Short mmCIF file of C-alpha atoms in Angstrom, two decimals:
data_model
loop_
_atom_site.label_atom_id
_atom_site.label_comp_id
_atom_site.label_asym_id
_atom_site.label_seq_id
_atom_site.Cartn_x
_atom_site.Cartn_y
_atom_site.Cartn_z
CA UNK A 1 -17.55 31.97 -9.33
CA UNK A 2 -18.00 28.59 -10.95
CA UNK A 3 -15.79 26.09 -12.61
CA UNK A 4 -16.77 23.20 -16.19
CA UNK A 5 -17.65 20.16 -15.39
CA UNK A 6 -19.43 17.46 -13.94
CA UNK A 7 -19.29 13.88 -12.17
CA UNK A 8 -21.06 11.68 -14.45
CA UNK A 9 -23.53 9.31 -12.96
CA UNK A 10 -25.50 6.39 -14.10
CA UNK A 11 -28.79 4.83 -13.68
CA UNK A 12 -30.57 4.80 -10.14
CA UNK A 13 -27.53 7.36 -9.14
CA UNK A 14 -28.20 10.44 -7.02
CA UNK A 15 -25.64 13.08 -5.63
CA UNK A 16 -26.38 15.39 -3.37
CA UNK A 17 -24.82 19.19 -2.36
CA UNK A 18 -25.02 22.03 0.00
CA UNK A 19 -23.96 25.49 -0.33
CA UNK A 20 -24.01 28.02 -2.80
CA UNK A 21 -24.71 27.01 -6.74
CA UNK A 22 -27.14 27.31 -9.60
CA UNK A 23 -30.05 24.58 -10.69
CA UNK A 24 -29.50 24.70 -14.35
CA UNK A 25 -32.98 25.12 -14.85
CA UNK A 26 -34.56 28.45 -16.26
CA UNK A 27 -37.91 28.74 -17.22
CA UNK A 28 -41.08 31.14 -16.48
CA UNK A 29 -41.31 30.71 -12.64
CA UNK A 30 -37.30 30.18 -12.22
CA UNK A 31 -34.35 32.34 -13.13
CA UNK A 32 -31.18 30.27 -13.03
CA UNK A 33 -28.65 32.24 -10.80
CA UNK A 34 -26.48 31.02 -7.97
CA UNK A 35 -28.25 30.69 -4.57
CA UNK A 36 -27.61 29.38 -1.07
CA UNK A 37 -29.38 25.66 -0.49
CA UNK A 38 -29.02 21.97 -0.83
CA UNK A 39 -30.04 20.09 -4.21
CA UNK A 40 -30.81 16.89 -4.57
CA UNK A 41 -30.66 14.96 -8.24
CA UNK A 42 -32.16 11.25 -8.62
CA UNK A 43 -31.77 9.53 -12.09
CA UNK A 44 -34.35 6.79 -11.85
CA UNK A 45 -34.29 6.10 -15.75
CA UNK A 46 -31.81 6.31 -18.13
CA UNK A 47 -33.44 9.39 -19.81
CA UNK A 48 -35.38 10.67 -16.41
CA UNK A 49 -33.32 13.16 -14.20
CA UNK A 50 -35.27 14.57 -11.37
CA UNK A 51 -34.05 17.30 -8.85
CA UNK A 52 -35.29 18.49 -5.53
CA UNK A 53 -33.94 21.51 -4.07
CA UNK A 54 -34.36 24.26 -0.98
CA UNK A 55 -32.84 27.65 -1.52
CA UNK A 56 -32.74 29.90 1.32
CA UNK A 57 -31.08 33.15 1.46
CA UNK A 58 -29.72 33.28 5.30
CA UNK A 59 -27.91 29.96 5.11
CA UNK A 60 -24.74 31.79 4.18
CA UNK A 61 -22.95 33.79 6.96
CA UNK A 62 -23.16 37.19 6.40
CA UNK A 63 -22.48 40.68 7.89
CA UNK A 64 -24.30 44.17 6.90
CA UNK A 65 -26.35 42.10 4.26
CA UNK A 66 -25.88 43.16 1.05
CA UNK A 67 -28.71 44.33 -1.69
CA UNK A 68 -30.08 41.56 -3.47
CA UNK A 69 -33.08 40.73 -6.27
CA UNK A 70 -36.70 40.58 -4.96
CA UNK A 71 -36.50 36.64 -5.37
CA UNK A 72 -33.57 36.09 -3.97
CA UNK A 73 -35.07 37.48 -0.69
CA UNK A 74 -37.41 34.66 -0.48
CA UNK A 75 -37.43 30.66 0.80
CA UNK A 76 -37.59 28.32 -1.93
CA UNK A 77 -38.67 25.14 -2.24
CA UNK A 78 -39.35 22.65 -5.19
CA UNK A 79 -38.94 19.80 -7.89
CA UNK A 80 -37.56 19.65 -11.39
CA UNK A 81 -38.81 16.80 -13.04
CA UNK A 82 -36.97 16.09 -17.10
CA UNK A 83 -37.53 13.79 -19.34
CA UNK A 84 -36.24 12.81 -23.14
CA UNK A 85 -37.49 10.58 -25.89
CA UNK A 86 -35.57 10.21 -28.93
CA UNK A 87 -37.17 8.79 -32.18
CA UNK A 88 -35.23 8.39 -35.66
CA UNK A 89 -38.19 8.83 -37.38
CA UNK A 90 -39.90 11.89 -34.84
CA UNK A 91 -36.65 13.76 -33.44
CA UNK A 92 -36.22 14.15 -30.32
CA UNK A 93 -38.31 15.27 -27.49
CA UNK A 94 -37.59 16.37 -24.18
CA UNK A 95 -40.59 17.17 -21.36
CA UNK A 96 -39.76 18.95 -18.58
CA UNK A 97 -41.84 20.21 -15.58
CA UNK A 98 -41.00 22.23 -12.18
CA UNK A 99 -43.22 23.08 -9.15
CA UNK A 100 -41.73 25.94 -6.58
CA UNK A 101 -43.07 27.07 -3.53
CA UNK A 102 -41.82 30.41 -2.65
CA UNK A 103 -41.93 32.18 1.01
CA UNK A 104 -41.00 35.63 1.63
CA UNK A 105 -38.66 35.68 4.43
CA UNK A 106 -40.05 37.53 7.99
CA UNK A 107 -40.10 41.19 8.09
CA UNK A 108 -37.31 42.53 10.61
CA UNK A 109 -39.14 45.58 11.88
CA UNK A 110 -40.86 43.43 14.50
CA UNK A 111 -41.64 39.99 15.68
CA UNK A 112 -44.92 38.05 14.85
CA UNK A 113 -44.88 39.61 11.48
CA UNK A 114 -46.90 37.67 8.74
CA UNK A 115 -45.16 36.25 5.51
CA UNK A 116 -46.68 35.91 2.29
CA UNK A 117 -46.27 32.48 0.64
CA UNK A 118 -47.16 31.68 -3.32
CA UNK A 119 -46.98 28.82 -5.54
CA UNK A 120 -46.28 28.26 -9.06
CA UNK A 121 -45.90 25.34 -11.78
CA UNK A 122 -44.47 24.69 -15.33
CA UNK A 123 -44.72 22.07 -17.85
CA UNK A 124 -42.33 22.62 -21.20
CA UNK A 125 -41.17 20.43 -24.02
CA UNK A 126 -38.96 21.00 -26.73
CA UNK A 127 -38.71 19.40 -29.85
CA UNK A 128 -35.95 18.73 -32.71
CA UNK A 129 -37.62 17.08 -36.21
CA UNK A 130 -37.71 17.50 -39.81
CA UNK A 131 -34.39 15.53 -40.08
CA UNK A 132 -33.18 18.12 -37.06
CA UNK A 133 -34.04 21.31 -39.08
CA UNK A 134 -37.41 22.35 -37.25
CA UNK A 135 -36.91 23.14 -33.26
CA UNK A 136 -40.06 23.41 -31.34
CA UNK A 137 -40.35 24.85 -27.73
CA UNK A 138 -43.61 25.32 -25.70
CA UNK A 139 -44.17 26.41 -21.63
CA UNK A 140 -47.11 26.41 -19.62
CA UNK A 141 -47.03 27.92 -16.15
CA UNK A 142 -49.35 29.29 -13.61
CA UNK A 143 -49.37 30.48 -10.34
CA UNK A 144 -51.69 30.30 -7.12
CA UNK A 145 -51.66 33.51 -4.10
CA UNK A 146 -50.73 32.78 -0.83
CA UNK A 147 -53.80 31.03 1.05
CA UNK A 148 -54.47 34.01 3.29
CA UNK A 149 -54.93 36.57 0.44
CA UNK A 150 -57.91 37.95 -0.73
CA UNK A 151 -56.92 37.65 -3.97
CA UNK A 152 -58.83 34.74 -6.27
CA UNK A 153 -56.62 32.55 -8.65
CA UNK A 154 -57.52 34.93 -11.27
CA UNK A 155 -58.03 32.57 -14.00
CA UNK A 156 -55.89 33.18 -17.14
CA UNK A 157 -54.64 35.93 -15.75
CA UNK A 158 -52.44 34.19 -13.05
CA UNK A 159 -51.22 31.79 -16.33
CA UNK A 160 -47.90 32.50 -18.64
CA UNK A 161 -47.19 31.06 -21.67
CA UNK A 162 -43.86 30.77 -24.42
CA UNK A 163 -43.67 29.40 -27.51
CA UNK A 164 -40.72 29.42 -30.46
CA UNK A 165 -39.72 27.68 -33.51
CA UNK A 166 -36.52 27.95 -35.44
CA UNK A 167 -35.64 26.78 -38.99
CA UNK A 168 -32.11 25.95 -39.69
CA UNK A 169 -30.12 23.62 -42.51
CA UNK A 170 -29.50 20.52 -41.28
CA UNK A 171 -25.98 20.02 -39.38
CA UNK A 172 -24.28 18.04 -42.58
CA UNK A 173 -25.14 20.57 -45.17
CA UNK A 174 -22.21 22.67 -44.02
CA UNK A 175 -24.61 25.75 -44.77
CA UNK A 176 -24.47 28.93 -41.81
CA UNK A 177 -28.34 30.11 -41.97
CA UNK A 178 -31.43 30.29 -39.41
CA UNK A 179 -34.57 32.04 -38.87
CA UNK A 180 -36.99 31.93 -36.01
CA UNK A 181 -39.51 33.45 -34.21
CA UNK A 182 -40.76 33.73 -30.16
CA UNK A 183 -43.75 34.80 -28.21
CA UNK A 184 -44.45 35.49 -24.65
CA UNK A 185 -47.71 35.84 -22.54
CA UNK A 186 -47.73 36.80 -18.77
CA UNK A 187 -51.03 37.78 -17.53
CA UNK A 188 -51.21 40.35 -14.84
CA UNK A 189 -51.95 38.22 -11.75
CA UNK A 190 -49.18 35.72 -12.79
CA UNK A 191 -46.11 35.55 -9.83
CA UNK A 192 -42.86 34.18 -11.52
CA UNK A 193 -42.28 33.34 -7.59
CA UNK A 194 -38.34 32.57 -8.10
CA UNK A 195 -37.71 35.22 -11.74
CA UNK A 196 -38.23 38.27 -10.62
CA UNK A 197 -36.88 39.61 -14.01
CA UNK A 198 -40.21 38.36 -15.64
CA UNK A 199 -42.84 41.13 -15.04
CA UNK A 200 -47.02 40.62 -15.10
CA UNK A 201 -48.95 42.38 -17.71
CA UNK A 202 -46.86 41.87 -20.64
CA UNK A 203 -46.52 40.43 -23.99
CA UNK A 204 -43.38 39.84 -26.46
CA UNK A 205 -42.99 38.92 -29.70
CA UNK A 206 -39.68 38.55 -31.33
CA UNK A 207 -38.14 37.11 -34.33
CA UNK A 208 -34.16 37.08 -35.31
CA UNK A 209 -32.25 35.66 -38.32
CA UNK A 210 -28.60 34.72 -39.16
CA UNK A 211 -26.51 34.53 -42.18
CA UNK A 212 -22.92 32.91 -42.07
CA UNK A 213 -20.84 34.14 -45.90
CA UNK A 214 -17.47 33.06 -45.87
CA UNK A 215 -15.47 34.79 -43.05
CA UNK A 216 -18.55 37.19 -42.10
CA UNK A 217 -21.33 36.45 -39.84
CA UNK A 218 -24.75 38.49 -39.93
CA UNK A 219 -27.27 38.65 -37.35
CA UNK A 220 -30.29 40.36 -37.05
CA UNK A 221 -33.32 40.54 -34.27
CA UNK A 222 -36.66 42.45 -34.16
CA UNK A 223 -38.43 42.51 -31.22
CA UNK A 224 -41.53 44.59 -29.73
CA UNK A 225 -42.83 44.70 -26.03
CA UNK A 226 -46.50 45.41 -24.60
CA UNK A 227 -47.99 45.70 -21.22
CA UNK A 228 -51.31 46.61 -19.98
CA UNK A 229 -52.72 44.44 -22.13
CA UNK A 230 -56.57 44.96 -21.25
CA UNK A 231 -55.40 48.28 -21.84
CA UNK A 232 -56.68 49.73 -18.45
CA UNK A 233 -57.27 53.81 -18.64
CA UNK A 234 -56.33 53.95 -15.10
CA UNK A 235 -53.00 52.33 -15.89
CA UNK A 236 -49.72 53.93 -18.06
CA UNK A 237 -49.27 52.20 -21.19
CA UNK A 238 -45.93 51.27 -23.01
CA UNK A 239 -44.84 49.76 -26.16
CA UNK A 240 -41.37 49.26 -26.96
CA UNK A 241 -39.92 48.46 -29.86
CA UNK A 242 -35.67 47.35 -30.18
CA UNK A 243 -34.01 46.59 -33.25
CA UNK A 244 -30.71 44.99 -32.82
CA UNK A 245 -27.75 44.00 -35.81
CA UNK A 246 -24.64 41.93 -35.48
CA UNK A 247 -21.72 41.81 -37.85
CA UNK A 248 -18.50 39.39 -36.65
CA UNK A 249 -15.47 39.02 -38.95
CA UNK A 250 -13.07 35.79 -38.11
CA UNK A 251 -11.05 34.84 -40.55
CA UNK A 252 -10.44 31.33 -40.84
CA UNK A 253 -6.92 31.89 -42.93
CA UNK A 254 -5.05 33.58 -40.16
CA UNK A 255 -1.76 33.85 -42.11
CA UNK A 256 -1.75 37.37 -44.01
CA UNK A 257 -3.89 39.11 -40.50
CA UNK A 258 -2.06 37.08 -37.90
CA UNK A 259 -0.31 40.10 -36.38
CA UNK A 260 -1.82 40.35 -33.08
CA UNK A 261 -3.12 36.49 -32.69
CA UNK A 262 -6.16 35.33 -34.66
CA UNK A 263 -8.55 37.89 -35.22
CA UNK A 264 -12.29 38.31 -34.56
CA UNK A 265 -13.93 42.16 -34.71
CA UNK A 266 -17.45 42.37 -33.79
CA UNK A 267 -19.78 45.78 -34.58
CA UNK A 268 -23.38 45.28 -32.74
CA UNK A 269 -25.99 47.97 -33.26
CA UNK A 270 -29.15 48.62 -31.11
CA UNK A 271 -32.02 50.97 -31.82
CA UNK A 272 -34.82 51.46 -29.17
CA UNK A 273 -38.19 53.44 -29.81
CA UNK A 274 -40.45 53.38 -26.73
CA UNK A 275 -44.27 54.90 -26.91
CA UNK A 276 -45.28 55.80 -23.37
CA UNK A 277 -49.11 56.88 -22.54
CA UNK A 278 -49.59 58.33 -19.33
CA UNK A 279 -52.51 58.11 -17.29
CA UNK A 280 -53.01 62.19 -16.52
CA UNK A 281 -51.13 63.03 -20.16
CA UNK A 282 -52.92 64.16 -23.28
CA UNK A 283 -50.73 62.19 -25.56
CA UNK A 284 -48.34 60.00 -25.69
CA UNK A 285 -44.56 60.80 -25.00
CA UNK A 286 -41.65 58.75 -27.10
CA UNK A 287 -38.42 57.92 -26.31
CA UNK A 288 -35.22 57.07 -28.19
CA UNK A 289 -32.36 55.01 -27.56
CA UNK A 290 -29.13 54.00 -29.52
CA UNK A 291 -26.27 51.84 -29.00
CA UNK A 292 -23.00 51.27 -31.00
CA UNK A 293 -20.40 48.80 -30.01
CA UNK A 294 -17.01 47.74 -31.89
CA UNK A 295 -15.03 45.04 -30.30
CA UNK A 296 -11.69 43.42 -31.11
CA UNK A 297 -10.32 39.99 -29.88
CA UNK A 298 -7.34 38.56 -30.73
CA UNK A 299 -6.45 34.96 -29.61
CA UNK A 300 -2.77 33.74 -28.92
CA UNK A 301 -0.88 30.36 -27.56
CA UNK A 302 -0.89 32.21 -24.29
CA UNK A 303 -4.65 33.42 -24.20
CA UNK A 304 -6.50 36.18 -25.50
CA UNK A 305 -6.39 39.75 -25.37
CA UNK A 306 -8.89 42.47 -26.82
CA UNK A 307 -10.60 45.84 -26.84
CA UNK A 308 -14.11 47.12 -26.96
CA UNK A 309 -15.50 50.91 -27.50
CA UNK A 310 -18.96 51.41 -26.88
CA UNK A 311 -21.31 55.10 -27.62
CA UNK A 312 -25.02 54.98 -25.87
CA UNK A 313 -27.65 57.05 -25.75
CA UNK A 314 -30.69 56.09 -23.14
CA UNK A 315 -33.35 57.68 -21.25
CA UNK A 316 -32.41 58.82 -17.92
CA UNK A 317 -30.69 61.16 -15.60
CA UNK A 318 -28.02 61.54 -13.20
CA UNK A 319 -29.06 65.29 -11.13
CA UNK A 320 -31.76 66.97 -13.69
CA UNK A 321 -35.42 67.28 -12.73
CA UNK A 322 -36.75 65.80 -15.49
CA UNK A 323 -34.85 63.10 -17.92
CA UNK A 324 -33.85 64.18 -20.93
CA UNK A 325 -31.49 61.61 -21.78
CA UNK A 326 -28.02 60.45 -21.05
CA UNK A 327 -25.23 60.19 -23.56
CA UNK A 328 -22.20 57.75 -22.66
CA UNK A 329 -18.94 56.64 -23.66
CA UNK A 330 -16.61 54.02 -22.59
CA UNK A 331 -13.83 51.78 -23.23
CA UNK A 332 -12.81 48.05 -22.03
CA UNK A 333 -9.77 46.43 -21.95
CA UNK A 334 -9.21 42.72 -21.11
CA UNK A 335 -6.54 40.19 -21.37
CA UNK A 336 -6.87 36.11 -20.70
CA UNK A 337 -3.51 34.43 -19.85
CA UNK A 338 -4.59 30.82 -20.06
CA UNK A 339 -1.13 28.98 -20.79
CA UNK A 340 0.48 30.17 -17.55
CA UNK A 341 1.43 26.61 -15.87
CA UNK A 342 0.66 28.03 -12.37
CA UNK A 343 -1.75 31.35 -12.17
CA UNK A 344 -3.95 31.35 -15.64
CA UNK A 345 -5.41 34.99 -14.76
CA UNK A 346 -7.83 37.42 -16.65
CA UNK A 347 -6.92 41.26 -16.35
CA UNK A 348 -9.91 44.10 -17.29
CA UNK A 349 -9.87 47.38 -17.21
CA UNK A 350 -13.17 49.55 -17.74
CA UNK A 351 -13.83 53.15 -18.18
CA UNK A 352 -16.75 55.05 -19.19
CA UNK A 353 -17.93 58.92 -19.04
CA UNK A 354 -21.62 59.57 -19.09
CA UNK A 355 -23.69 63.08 -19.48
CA UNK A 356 -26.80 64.39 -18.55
CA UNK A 357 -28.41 66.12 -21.40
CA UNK A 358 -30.21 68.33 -19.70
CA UNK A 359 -27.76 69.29 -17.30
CA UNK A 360 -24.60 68.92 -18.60
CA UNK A 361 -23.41 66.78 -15.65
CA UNK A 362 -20.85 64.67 -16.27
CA UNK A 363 -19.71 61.22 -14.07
CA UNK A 364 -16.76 58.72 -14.87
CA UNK A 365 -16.39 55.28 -13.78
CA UNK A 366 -13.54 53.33 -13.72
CA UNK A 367 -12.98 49.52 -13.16
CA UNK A 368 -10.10 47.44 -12.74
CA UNK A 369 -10.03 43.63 -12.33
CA UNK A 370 -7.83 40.83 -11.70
CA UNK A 371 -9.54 37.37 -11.65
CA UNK A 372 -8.48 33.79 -11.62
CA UNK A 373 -10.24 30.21 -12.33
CA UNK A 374 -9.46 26.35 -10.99
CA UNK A 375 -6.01 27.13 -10.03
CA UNK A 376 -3.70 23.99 -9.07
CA UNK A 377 -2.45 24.44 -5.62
CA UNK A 378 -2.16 21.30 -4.88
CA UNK A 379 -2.60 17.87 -6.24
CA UNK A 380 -6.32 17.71 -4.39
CA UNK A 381 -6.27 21.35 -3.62
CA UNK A 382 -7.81 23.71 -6.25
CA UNK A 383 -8.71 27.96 -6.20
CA UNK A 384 -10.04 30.79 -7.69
CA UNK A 385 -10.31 34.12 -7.21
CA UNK A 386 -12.05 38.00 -7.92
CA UNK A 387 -10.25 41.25 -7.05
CA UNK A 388 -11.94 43.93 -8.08
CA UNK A 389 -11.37 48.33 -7.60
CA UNK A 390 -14.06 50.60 -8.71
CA UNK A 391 -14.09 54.44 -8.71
CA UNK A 392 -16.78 56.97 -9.51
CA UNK A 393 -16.82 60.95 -10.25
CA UNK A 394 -19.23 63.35 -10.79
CA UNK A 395 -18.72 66.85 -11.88
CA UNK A 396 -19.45 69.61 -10.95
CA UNK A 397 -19.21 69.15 -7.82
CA UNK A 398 -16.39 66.41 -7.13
CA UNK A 399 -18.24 63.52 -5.96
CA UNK A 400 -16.17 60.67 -5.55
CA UNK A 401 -16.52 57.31 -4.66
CA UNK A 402 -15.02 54.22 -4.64
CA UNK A 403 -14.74 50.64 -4.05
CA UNK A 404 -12.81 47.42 -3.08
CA UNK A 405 -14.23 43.89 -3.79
CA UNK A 406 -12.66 40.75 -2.88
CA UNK A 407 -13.76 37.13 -3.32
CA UNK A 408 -12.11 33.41 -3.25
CA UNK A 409 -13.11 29.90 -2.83
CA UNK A 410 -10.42 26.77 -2.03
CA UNK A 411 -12.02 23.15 -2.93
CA UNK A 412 -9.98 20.32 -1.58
CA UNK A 413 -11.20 17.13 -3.52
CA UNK A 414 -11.21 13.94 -0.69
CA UNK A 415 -12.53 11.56 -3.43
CA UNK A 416 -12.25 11.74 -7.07
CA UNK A 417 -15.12 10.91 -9.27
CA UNK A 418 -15.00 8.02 -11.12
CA UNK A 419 -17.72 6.27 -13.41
CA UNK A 420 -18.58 3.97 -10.47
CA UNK A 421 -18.77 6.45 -7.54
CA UNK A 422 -19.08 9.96 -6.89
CA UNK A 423 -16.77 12.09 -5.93
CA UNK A 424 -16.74 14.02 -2.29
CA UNK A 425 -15.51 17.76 -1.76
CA UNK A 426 -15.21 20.76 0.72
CA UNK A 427 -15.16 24.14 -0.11
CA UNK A 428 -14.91 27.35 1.54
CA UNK A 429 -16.00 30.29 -0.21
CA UNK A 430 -15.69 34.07 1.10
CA UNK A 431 -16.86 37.20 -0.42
CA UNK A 432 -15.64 40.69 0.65
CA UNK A 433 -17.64 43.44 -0.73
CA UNK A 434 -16.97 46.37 1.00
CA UNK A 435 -14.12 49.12 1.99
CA UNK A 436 -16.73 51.43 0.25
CA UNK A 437 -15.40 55.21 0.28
CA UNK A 438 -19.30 56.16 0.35
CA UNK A 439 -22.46 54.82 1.31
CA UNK A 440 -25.85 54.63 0.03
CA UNK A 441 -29.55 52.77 -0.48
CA UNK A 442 -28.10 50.92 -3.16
CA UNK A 443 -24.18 50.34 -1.33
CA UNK A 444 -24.80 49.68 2.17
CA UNK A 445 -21.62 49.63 3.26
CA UNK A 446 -18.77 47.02 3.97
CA UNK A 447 -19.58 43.42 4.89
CA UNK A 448 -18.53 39.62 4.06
CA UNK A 449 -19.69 36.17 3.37
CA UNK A 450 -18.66 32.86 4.15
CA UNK A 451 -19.80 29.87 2.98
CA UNK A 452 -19.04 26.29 3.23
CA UNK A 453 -20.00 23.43 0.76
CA UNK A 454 -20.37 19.92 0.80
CA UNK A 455 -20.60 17.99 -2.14
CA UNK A 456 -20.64 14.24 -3.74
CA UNK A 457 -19.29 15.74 -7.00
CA UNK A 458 -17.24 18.69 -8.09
CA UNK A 459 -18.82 22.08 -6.08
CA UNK A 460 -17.41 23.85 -8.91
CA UNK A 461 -19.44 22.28 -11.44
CA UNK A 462 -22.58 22.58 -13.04
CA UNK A 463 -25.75 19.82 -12.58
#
């Protein structure tokens, strides 16, 4: 849960805060994503910003501890270092580097138990020239093993690398077009330490367009993934391979459609074709997969409201032996009241029925949500809050589960910001996610957090 904005700060200005938040900074060794730590930020030039931060995963009170991402299980520590240089006649460049240190926490099956600790750097610049109709983007990372492990550096194959570049019309031409292209490199002895959605062993490439005509907005993306790149016999093989189309329609003449509120449908398409070589198979197996998604919003005085109907088809399984597919359907409907003077609230409501192909087993989940940002309570007194219900079936059979999730946070402001100080807050955040009907490996049970937050600026914004 996280609110807009931030204390502005000038040069030689740091600010400082503890608690749960995210380090705006996303790159090959660091998925953004909130965490529990303190970060520090130091602006020692005008167009130099350097953070420090420690992220560690037990700083939060908890009870019955809750399943979490592989990096989020580990002790962080590092430096984000950014800086820009703008030049009429160049563009402008911005450099930007990061070094984390991560440590995995110690195993609770016994005392005296060792802990791996790795390592890794970045260095990344992107660029904006040809009268601001070229971007350029480039990262560099590598990682180093925990001292105690047999394993060497590697070489290039503890390294990563990114590059893009995107062609667009310049902003003043008034004309709705781009094209670009991205590629990816992650050797197999590379640790992404803190982005544990980045895997070794693989390679991307990637290109996407746009075209904006009139009232209608095109957009199209190609994209094809590799691993096992020495392309190791004693290792299974995949190569995937996504095509992806977007079509939005929003008027900008609202007068002959405005019904509902102002318009804007959206119809996204998604084809998947994955070739899959086995180590003990003869040949290789294939695998399909297909998504269709149509999606209305309407936007009013009061807020928004909308509807979206989605139709899937994946690899997978819910009881059969083997996967042979599952087939889903579902529905969502939302509604944003953001003109209420006291309680601006968002309402959802989500169902979906999915199928095992080879079974014929059926499961429905429902979803219902009632959620709430920055509300006023006071004049230096400020909420938000997350109630959520979830239900599942499965059939034959009559499995049932379900859920209740509750979460709030209350920030009391003690000193505005202003454009000569910072500004100091509390907040105290809690988190209920349990009153689970059933438990499992992947839903331990019922439990809570609490957190508390100290901050020189806003703990609701962003750095």
């Amino acid at each position: 849960m996280a609110g807009d904005g931030a204390a502005s700060r000038g040069h030689g200005a740091t600010k400082a805060r503890f608690g749960t938040q995210r380090l705006a900074y996303q790159s090959l060794i660091h998925s953004d994503r909130d965490r529990s730590g303190a970060v520090a930020a130091w602006q020692p030039l005008s167009q130099t910003d350097v953070r420090g931060f420690v992220f560690h995963p037990e700083i939060a009170a908890e009870s019955k501890r809750t399943a979490r991402a592989t990096d989020e299980e580990q002790q962080l520590l590092g430096i984000v270092v950014e800086h820009s240089i703008a030049r009429s006649a160049m563009g402008t460049w911005t450099l930007k580097g990061g070094w984390v240190s991560a440590s995995e926490l110690p195993d609770p099956a016994g005392p005296g138990a060792q802990t791996a600790a790795t390592s890794a750097w970045s260095l990344g610049t992107n660029a904006t020239t040809l009268m601001e109709r070229l971007r350029l983007s480039f990262e560099y990372a590598g990682s180093e093993p925990d001292r105690g492990s047999p394993e060497t550096t590697g070489g290039t194959q503890a390294q990563a690398y990114r590059l893009g570049a995107e062609l667009h019309p310049t902003p003043s031409s008034g004309e709705g077009w781009h094209i670009g292209s991205e590629y990816s490199w992650v050797g197999q002895r590379f640790d992404s330490v803190a982005n544990s959605d980045l895997r070794p062993d693989r390679q991307r490439l990637r290109g996407y367009g746009g075209l904006d005509v009139g009232d209608l907005r095109f957009r199209l993306s190609v994209r094809r993934d590799r691993n096992n790149l020495a392309l190791d016999p004693a290792k299974p093989t995949r190569q995937a391979d996504q095509f992806q189309t977007t079509t939005t329609w929003q008027p900008a003449n609202t007068r002959r459609v405005n019904v509902f509120g102002e318009p804007r449908i959206r119809l996204d398409a998604v084809l998947g074709h994955d070739q899959i070589q086995a180590v003990t198979a003869p040949g290789p197996r294939t695998e399909r997969s297909e998504k269709l998604q149509l999606g209305a919003d309407f936007r009013t005085a009061g807020g928004r409201w909308g509807a979206t109907a989605t139709h899937d088809q994946a690899p997978g399984k819910i009881d059969a032996n083997t996967g042979a597919g599952i087939r889903g359907f579902g529905v969502e409907l939302h509604h944003q009241q953001t003109a209420h003077p006291f309680l601006p609230v968002r309402k959802d409501l989500q169902w979906q029925r999915r199928e095992d192909l080879a079974t014929t087993t059926t499961e429905q989940r429902w979803q219902a949500r009632l959620r709430s940002s920055n509300v006023s309570l006071h004049e230096r007194m400020n909420g938000e809050f997350d109630l959520r219900y979830r239900e599942r079936v499965t059939s034959p059979g009559n499995g049932r589960e379900a859920s209740v999730n509750l979460a709030g946070q209350l920030v009391w402001t003690m000193q505005t910001p202003a454009a000569t100080r910072n500004g100091l807050a509390i907040a105290l955040s809690a988190d209920y996610p349990g009153a689970s009907s059933q438990t499992s490996a992947n839903r331990p049970g019922d439990g809570y957090q609490v957190m508390l937050t100290l901050s020189t600026s806003n703990p609701l914004a962003g750095w």
